[in-house]
Coordinates of C-alpha atoms and ligand atoms in Angstrom, one line a residue:
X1 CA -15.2 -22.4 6.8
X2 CA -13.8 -19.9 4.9
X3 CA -15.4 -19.5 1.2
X4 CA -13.0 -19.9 -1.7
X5 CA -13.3 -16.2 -2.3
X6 CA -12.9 -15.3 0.9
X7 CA -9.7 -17.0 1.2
X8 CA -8.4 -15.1 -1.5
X9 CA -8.9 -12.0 -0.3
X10 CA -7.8 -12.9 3.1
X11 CA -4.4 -14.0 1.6
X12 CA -4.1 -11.0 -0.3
X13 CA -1.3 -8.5 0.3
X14 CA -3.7 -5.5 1.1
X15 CA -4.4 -7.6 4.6
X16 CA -0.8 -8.1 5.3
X17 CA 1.0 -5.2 7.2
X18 CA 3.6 -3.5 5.3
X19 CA 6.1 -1.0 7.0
X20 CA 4.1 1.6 4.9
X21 CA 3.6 5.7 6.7
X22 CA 0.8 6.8 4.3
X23 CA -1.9 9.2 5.6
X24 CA -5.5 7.5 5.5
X25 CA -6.5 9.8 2.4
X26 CA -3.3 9.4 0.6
X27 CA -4.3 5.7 0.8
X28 CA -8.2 6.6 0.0
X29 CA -6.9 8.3 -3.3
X30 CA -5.1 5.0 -3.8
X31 CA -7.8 2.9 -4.0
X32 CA -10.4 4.8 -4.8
X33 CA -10.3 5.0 -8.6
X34 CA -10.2 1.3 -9.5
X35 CA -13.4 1.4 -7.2
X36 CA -14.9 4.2 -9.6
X37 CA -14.1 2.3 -12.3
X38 CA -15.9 -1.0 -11.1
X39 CA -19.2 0.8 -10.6
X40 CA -18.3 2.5 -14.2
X41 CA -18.5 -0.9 -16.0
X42 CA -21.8 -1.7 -13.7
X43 CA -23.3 1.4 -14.6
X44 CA -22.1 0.9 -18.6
X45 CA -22.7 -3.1 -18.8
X46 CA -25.1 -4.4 -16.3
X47 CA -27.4 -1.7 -14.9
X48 CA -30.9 -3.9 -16.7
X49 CA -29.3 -6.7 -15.0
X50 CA -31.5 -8.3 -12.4
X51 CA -30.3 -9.5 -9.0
X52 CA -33.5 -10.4 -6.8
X53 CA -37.4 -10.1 -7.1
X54 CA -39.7 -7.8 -4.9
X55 CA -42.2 -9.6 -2.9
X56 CA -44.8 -8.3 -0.9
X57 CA -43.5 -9.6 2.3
X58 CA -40.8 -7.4 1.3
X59 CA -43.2 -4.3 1.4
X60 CA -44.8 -5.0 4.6
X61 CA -42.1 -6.5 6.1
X62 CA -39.3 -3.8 6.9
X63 CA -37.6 -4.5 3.7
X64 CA -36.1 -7.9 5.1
X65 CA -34.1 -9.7 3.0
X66 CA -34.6 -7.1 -0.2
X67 CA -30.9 -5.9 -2.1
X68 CA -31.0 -2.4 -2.4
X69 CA -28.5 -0.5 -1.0
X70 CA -24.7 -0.7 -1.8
X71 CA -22.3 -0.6 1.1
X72 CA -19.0 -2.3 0.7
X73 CA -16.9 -2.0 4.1
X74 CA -19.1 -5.4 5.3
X75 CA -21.3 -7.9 4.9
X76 CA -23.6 -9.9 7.0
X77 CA -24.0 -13.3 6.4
X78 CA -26.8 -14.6 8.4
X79 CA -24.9 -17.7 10.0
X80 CA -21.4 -16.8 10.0
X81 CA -21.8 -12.9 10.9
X82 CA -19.6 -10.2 9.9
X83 CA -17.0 -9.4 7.6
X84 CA -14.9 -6.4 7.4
X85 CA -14.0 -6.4 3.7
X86 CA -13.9 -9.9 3.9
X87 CA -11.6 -10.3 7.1
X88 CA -14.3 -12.3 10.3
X89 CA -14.0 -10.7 13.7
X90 CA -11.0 -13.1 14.7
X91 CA -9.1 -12.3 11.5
X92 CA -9.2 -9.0 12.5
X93 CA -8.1 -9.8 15.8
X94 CA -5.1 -11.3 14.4
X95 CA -3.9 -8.4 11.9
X96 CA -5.3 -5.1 13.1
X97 CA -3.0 -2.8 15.0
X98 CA -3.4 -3.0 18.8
X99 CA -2.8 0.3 21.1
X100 CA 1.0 0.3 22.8
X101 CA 0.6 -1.6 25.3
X102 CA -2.3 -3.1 24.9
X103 CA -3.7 -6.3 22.8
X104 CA -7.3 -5.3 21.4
X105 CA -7.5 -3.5 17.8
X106 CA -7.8 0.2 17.9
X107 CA -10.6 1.9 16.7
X108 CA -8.6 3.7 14.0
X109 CA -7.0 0.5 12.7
X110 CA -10.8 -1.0 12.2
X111 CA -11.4 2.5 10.8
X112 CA -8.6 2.5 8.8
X113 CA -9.7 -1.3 7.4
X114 CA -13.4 -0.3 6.9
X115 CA -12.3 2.9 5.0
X116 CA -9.1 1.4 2.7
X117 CA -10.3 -2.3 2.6
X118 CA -6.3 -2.7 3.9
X119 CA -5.0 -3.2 7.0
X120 CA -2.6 -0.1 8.5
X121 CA 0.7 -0.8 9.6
X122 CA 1.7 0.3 13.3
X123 CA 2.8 3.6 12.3
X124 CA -0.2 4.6 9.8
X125 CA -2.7 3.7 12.9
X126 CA -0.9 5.5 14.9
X127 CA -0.3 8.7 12.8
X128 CA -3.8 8.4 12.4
X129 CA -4.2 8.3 16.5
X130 CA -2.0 11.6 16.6
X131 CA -4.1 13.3 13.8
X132 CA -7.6 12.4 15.6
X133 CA -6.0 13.4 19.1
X134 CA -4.7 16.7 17.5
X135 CA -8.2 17.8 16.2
X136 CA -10.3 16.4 19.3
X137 CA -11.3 19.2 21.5
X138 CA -14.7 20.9 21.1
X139 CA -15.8 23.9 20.1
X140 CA -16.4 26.2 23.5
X141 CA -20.3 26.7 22.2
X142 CA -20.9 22.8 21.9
X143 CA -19.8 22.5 25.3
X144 CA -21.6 25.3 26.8
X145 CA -24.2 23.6 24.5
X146 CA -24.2 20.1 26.1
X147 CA -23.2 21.5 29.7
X148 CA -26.8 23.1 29.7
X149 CA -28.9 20.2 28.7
X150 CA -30.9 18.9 31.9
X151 CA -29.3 15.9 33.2
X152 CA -32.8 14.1 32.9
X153 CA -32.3 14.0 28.9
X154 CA -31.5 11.1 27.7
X155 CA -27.9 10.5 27.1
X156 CA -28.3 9.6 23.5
X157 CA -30.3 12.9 22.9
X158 CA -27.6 14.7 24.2
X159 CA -25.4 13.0 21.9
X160 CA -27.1 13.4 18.7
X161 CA -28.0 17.0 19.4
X162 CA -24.1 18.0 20.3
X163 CA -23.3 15.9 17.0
X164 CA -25.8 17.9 14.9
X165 CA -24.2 21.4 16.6
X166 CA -20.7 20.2 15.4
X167 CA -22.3 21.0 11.9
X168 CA -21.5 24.3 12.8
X169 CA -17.8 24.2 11.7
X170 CA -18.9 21.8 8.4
X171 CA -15.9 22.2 5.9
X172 CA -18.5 19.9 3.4
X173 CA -21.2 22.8 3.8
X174 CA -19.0 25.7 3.7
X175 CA -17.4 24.2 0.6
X176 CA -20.6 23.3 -1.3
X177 CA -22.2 27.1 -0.4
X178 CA -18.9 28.6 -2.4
X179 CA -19.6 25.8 -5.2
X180 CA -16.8 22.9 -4.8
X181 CA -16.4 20.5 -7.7
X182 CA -18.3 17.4 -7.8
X183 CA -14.9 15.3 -7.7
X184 CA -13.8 17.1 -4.8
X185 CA -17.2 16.1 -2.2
X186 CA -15.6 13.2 -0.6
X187 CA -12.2 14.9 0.5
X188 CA -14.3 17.6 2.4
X189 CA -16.4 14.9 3.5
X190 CA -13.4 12.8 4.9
X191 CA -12.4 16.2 6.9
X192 CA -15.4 16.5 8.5
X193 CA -15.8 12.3 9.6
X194 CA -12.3 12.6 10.9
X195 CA -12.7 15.8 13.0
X196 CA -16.4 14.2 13.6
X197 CA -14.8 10.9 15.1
X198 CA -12.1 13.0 16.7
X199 CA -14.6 14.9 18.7
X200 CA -16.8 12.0 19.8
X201 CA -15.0 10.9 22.9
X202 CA -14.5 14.3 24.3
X203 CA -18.8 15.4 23.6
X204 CA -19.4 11.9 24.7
X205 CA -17.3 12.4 27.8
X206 CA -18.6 15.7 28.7
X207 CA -22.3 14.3 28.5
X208 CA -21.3 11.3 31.1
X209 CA -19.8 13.7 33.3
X210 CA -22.1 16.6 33.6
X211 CA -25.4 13.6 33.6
X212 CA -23.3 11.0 36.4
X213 CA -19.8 12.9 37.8
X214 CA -21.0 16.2 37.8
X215 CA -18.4 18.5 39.2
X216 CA -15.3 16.3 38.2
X217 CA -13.0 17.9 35.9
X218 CA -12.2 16.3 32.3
X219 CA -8.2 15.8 31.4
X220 CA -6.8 17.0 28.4
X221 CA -6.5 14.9 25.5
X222 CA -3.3 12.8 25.5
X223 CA -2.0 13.0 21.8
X224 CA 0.4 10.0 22.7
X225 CA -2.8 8.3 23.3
X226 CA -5.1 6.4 20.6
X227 CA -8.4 7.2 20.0
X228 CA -10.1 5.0 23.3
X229 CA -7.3 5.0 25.8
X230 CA -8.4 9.0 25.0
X231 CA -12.0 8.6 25.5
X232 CA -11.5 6.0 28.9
X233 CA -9.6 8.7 30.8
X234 CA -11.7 11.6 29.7
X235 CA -14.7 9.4 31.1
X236 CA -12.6 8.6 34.5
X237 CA -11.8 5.1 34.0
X238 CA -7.6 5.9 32.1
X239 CA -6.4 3.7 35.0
X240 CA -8.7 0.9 34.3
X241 CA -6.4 -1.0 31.4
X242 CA -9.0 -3.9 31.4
X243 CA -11.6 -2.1 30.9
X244 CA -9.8 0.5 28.2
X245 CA -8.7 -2.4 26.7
X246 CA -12.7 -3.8 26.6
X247 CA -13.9 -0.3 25.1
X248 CA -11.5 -0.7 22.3
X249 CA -12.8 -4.1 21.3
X250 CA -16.8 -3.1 21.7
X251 CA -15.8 0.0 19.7
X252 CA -13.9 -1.7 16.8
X253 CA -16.7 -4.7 16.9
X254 CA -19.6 -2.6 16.6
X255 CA -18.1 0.2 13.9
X256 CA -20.0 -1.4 11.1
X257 CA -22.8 -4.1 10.5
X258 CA -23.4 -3.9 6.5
X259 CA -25.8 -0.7 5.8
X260 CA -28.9 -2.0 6.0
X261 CA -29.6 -1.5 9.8
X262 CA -31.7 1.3 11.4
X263 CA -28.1 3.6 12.1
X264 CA -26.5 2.5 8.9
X265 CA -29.5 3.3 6.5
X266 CA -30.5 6.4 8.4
X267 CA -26.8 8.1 7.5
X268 CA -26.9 7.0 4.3
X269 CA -30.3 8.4 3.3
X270 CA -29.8 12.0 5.0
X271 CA -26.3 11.6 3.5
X272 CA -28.1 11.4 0.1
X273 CA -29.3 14.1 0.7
X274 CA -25.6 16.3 1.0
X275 CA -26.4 16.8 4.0
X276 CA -22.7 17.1 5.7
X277 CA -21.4 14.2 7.6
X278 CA -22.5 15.8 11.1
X279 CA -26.8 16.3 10.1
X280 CA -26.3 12.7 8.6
X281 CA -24.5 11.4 12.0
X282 CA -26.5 12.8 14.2
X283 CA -29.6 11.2 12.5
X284 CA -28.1 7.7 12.7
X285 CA -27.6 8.3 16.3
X286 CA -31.5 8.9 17.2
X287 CA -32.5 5.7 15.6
X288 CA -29.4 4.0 17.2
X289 CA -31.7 5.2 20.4
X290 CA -34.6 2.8 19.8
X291 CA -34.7 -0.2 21.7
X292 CA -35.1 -2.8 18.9
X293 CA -31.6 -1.3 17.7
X294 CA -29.0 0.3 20.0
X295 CA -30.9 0.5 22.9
X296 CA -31.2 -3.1 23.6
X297 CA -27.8 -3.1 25.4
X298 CA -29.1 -0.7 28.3
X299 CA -32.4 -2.6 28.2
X300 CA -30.4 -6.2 28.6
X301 CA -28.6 -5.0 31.8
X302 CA -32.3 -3.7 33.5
X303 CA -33.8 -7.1 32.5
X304 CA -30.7 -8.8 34.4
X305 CA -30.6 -6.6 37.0
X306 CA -34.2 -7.1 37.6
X307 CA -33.7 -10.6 37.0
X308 CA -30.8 -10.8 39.7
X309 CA -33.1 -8.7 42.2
X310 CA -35.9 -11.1 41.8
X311 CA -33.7 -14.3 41.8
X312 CA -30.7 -13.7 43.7
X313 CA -27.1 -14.1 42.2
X314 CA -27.1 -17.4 42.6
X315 CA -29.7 -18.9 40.1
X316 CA -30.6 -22.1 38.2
X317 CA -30.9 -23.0 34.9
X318 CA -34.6 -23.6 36.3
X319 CA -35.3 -20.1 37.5
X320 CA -34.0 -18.7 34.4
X321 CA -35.8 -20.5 32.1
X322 CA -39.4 -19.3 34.8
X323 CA -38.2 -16.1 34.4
X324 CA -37.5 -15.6 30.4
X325 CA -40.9 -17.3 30.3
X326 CA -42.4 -14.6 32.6
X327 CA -40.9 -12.0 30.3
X328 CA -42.5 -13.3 27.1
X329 CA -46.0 -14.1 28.8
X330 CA -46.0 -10.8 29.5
X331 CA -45.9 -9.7 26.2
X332 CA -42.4 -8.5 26.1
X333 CA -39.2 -9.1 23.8
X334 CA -36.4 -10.9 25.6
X335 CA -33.7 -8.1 25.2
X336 CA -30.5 -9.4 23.6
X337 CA -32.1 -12.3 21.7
X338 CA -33.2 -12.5 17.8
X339 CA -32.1 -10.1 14.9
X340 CA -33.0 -9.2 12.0
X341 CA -30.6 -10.6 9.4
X342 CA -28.6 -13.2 11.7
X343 CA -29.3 -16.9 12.2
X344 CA -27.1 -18.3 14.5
X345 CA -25.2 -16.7 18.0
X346 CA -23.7 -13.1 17.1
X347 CA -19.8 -13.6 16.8
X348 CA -20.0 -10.3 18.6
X349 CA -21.2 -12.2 21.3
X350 CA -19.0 -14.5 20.9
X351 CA -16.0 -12.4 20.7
X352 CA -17.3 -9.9 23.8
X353 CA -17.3 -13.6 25.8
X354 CA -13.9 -14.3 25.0
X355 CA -12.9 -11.5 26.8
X356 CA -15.0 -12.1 29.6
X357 CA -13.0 -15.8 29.5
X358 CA -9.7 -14.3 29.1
X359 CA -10.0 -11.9 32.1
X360 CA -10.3 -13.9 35.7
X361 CA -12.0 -10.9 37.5
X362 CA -15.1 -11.0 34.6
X363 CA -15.3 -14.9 36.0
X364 CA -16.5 -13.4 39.4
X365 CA -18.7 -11.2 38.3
X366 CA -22.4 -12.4 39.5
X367 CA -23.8 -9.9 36.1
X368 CA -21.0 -11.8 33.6
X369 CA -21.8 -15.2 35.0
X370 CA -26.0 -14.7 34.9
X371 CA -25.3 -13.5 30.8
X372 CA -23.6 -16.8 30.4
X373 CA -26.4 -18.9 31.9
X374 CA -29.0 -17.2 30.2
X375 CA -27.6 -17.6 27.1
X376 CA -27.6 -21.7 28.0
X377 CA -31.3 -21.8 28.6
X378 CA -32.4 -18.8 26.3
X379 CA -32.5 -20.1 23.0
X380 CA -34.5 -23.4 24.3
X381 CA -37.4 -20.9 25.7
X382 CA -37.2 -18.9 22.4
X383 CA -37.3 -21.8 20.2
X384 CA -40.0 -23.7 22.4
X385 CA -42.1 -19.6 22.5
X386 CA -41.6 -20.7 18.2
X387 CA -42.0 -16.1 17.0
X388 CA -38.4 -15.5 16.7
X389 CA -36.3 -16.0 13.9
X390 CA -33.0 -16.0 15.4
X391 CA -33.7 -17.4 19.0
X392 CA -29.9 -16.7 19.6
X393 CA -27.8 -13.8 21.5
X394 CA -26.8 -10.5 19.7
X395 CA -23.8 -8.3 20.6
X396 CA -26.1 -6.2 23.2
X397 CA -26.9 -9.6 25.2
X398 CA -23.4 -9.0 26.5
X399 CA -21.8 -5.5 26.3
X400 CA -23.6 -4.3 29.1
X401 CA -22.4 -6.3 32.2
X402 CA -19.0 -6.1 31.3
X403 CA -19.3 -2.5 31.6
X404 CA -21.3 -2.9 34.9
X405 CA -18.7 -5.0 36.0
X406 CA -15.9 -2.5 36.0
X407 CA -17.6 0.5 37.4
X408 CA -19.4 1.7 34.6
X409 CA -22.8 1.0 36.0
X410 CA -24.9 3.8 34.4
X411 CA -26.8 1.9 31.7
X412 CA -28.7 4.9 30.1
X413 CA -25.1 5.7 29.2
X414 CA -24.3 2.2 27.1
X415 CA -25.9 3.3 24.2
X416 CA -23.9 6.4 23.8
X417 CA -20.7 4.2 23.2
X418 CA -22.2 2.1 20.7
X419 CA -23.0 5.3 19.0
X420 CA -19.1 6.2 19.7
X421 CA -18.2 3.3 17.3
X422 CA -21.2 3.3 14.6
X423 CA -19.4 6.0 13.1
X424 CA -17.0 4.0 12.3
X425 CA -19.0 1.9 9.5
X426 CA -21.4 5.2 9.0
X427 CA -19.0 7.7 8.2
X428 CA -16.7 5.6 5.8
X429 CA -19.9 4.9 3.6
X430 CA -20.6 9.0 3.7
X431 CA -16.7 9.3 2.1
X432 CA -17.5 6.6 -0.2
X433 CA -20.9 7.4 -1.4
X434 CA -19.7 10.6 -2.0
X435 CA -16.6 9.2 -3.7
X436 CA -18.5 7.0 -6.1
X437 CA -21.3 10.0 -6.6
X438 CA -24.0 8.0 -5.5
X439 CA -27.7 9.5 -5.8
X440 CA -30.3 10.7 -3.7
X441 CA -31.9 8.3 -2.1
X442 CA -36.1 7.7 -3.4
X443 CA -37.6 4.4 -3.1
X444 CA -40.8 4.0 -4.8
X445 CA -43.7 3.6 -2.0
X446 CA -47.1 2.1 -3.1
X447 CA -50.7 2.6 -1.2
X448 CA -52.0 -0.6 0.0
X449 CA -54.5 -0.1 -2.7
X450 CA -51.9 0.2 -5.2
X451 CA -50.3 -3.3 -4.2
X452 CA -53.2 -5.0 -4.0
X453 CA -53.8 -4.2 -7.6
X454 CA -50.0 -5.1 -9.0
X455 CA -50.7 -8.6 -7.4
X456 CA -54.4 -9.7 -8.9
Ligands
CMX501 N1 -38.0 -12.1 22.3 C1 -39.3 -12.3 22.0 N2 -39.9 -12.2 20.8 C2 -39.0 -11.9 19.8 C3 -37.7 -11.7 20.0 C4 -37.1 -11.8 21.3 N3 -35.9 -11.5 21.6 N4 -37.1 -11.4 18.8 C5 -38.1 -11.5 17.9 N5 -39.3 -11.8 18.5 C6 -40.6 -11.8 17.9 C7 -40.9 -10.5 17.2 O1 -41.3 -9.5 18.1 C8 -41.9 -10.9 16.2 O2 -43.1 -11.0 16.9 P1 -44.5 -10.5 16.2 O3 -44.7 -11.5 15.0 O4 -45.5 -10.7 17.3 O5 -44.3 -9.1 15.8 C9 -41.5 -12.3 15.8 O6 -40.6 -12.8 16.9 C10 -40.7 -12.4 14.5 O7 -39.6 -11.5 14.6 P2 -38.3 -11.8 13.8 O8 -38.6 -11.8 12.3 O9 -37.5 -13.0 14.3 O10 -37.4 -10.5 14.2 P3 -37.4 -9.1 13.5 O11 -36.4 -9.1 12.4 O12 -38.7 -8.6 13.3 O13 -36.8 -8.2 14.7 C11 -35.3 -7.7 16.5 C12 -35.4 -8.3 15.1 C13 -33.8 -7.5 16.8 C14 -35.9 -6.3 16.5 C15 -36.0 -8.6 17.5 O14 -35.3 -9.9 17.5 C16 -36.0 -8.1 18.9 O15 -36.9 -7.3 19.2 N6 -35.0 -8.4 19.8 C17 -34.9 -7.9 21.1 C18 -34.3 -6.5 21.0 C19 -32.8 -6.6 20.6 O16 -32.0 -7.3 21.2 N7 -32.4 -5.7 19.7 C20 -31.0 -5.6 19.3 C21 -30.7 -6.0 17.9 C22 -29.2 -5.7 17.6 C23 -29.1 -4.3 17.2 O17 -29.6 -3.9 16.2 O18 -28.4 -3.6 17.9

């Protein structure tokens, strides 16, 4: 159900698609000053007000549950999921732009939503595919950078090193060394996430090539191509239009999960900091590489793999359920499973599943069909094991096979797409924190000595 407020805003003319050709900042400087002037009045009328209390659990406990951080592109509600200002994944599935051609959103429409709160009409999304396709080559030293990386390092290092080089060509740094205006911050930082998100697929690319195809040469980038169809061929797979089609929607699911996750609240502290968008990227991405955050998803395809090596393709319920038992005996997470806001089956999940239903070559895939029985016996064995929280699939319990399924097998690699799409949601709140002038970030830390004594 749809809450009252949520209604409203869904029926609201920003979320219906006008005929209109603005540029995204033309439509930035739009709506950014009656967002200035909300946090005005909060900072004038309510900043004693009190929203929440501080308990210790809170301290010890990863900051669960505690309101601190602003971020308004989405929310997370712990049973319902996401919402992009307010739209849920299928709204978005109904109004968002799709690529010519194709049926999924577009990365830049979702970009365009998370940044504008509006939806773009055909032509804004894609003027804004043109603009990102224009800008997206790299600089010569980057890829001489990334070319000489040993193909043993990690995929995600690669990444977040060749995103911390881009800061080389920083408009936001040059800018602040020659002493920009405080009111000017977030147009240079806009320049640099747009030239940043231009460049992802083609250093993202590059690193799958050089590390898997190594001698294979890249295409130029289409400009009469959006964002993904753009990254798919440089990658090898432009004449796979399922799986283009697939990379769109994992890359416009995953763009933004409310701030307070591992990526999201790493970009926004080093962000803080004016550090430019690329330093403040590039950070996000090397805690997107842990494994109880982005690196689950290459973690859930070895656990099925193994799984399907030990089992066979053709498994029970029975054998699943000895096997996820096995797992947690052992002492291990089950990948996939639990998170740390959400309460009930991701709608991620759901959504990646949907595809998997809609496309008749996903139903013979023996990696596709073990994800959907394991996710009809997991959630038992996690309930009956009685640690988790959220004994239900996240988004990663699925991405992975579908990408196995159409040739894209190399799962060291999977995490480097999510980080493709977290700039997305990372990026928008670097423009808007910057637009809104929001502080340095400095919680107060206490010594376990110090707590003990505020609580006797
Ligand atoms: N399998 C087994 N045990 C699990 C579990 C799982 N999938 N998920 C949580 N638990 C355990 C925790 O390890 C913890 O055990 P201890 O008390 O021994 O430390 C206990 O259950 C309570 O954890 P929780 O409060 O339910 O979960 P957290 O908020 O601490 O952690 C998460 C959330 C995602 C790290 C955890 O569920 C997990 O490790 N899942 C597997 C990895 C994964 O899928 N990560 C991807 C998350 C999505 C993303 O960020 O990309």
């Amino acid at each position: 159900m749809l809450s009252c407020s949520t209604r409203t805003l869904f029926n609201a003319s920003r979320f219906v698609r006008h005929a209109s050709t603005k540029t995204l900042k033309e439509t930035l400087q739009e709506v950014i000053p009656a967002k200035q002037e909300q946090l005005r009045k909060l900072k004038t009328d309510h900043l004693q007000a009190v929203v929440g209390e501080v308990k210790v659990e809170n301290i010890i406990g990863g900051m669960r549950g505690l309101k601190a951080m602003l971020w308004d592109a989405s929310v997370l509600d712990p049973n319902e999921g996401i919402r992009f200002h307010g739209l849920s994944i299928p709204d978005c599935q109904k109004v968002l732009p799709a690529a010519p051609g194709g049926k999924e959103m577009t990365a830049e429409s979702m970009l365009w939503l998370l940044m504008t709160g509006r939806v773009p009409s055909e032509a804004e999304s894609r003027q804004l595919s043109r603009e990102l396709a224009e800008k997206g080559e790299l600089p010569e030293f980057v890829e001489k950078l990334v070319d000489s990386f040993p193909t043993t390092l990690h995929p995600m290092t690669q990444l977040g090193m060749g995103v911390a080089a881009l800061n080389h060509d920083s408009v936001f740094q040059a800018a602040y060394e020659s002493g920009m205006k405080k009111s000017e911050y977030w147009t240079y930082t806009l320049e640099d996430s747009l030239n940043l998100i231009a460049r992802l697929p083609a250093l993202a690319a590059r690193i799958y090539r050089n590390v898997y195809k190594p001698g294979m040469t890249m295409p130029a980038i289409n400009r009469d191509l959006d964002l993904i169809g753009n990254y798919s061929a440089l990658l090898g797979f432009g004449d796979n239009h399922n799986l283009t089609e697939y990379l769109r929607l994992y890359i416009a699911l995953h763009g933004d999960h409310e701030g307070g996750n591992a990526s999201a609240h790493t970009s926004h502290l080093v962000g803080s900091t004016l550090a430019d968008p690329y330093l403040s990227y590039s950070a996000a991405l090397f805690a997107l590489a842990g494994p109880l955050h982005g690196l689950a998803n290459q973690e859930v395809l070895r656990w099925q793999l193994a799984m399907q090596a030990e089992l066979g393709s053709d498994v029970s319920h029975e054998q699943i359920k000895e096997y996820l038992w096995k797992t947690l005996k052992s002492g291990q997470v089950v990948p996939g499973y639990g998170h740390g806001v959400l309460r009930n089956p991701d709608p991620r999940f759901i959504a990646l599943q949907e595809f998997c239903d809609a496309h008749p070559e996903l139903q013979q895939s023996p990696v596709v069909a073990l994800v959907k029985k394991t996710y009809e016996v997991a959630p038992d064995v996690l309930k009956e094991h009685g640690k988790t929280k959220n004994p239900y699939p996240n988004v990663d319990a699925t991405s992975g096979c579908v990408l196995h399924h159409y040739g894209l097998k190399e799962f060291k690699y999977y995490t480097v797409i999510f980080g493709v799409s977290r700039a997305l949601g990372c990026l928008t709140q670097s423009v808007w924190a910057r637009a809104l002038g929001l502080p340095l970030e400095r919680p107060k830390s206490l010594s376990l000595d110090a707590l003990e004594k505020l609580i006797q």
